[in-house]
CSV table of C-alpha atoms in Angstrom, one decimal:
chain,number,residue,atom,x,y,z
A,171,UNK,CA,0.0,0.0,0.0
A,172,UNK,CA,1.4,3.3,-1.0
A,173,UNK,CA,0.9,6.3,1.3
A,174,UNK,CA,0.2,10.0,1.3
A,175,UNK,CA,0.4,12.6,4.1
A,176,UNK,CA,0.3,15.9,1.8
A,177,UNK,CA,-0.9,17.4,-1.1
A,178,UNK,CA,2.3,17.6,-3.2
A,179,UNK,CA,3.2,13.5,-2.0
A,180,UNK,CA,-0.2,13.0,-3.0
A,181,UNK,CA,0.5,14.5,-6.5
A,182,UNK,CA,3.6,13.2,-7.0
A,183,UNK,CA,2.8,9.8,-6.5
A,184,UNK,CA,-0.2,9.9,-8.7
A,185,UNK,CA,2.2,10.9,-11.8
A,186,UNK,CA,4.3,8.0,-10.4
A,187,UNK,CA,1.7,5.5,-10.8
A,188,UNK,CA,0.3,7.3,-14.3
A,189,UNK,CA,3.9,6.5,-15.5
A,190,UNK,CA,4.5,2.8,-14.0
A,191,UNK,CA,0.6,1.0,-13.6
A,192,UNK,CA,0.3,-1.9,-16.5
A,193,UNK,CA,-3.3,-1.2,-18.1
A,194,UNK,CA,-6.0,-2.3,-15.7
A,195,UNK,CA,-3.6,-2.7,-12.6
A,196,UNK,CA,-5.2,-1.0,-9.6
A,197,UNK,CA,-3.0,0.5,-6.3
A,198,UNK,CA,-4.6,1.2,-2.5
A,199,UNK,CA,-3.4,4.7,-1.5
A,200,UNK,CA,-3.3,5.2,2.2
A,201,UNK,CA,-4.1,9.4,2.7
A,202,UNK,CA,-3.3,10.2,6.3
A,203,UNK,CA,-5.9,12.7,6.3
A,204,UNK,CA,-9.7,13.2,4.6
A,205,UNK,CA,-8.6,16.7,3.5
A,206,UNK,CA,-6.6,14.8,1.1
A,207,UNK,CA,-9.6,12.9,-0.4
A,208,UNK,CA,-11.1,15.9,-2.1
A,209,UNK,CA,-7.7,16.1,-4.3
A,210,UNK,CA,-8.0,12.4,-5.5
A,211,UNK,CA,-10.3,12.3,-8.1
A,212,UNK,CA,-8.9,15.7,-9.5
A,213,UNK,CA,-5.0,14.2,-10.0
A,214,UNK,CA,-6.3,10.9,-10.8
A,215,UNK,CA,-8.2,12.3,-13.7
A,216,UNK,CA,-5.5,14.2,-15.0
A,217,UNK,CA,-3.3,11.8,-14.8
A,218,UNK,CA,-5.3,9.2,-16.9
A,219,UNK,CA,-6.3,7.4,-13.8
A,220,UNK,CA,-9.6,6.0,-11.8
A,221,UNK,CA,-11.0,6.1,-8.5
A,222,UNK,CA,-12.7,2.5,-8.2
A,223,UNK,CA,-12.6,2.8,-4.3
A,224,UNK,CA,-12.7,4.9,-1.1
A,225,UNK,CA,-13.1,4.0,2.7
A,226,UNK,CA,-12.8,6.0,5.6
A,227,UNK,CA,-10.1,4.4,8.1
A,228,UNK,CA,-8.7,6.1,11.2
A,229,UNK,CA,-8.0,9.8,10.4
A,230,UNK,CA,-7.6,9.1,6.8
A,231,UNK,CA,-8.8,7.2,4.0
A,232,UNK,CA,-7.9,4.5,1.9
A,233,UNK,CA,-8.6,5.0,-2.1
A,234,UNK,CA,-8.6,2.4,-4.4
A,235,UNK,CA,-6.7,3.9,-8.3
A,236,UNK,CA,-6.4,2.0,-11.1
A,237,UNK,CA,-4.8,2.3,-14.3
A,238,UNK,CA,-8.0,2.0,-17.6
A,239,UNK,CA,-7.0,5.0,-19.4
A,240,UNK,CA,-3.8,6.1,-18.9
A,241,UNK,CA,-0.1,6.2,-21.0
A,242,UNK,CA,0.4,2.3,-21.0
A,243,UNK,CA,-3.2,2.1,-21.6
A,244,UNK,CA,-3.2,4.0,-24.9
A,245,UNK,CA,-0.2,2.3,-25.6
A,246,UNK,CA,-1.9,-1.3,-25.8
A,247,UNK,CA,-4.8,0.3,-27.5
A,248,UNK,CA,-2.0,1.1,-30.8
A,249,UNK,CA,0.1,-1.9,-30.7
A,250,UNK,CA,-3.2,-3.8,-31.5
């Protein structure tokens, strides 16, 4: 499980995973707190990615991202 505790982590990590998910892999994201929730959806979009999942747990939440239309994504689409 990967983990975020602030906005530029968050954002950062996002790009990561646009970059390095296989088409249809998915990731949990640990946020430390639900401020960070809000911000999800906005870099996952941007990146190319999904939210398929989010719980509440302790403080934070856990968010559920998975690659279906990002860099790697298009890439399968050309090759067939």
């Amino acid at each position: 499980m990967q983990k975020a505790s602030t906005k530029a982590k968050l954002r950062s990590l996002i790009r990561e995973l646009a970059r390095n998910l296989e088409c249809g892999d998915n990731v949990e994201i640990k946020l430390d707190t639900l401020d960070l929730l809000s911000l999800v959806p906005v870099y996952s979009i941007r990146n190319g990615l999904s939210v398929i999942d989010a719980r509440e747990e302790g403080r934070g939440a856990v968010v559920v991202i998975e690659n279906r239309f990002g860099k790697k994504c298009k890439e399968r689409e050309a090759q067939r």
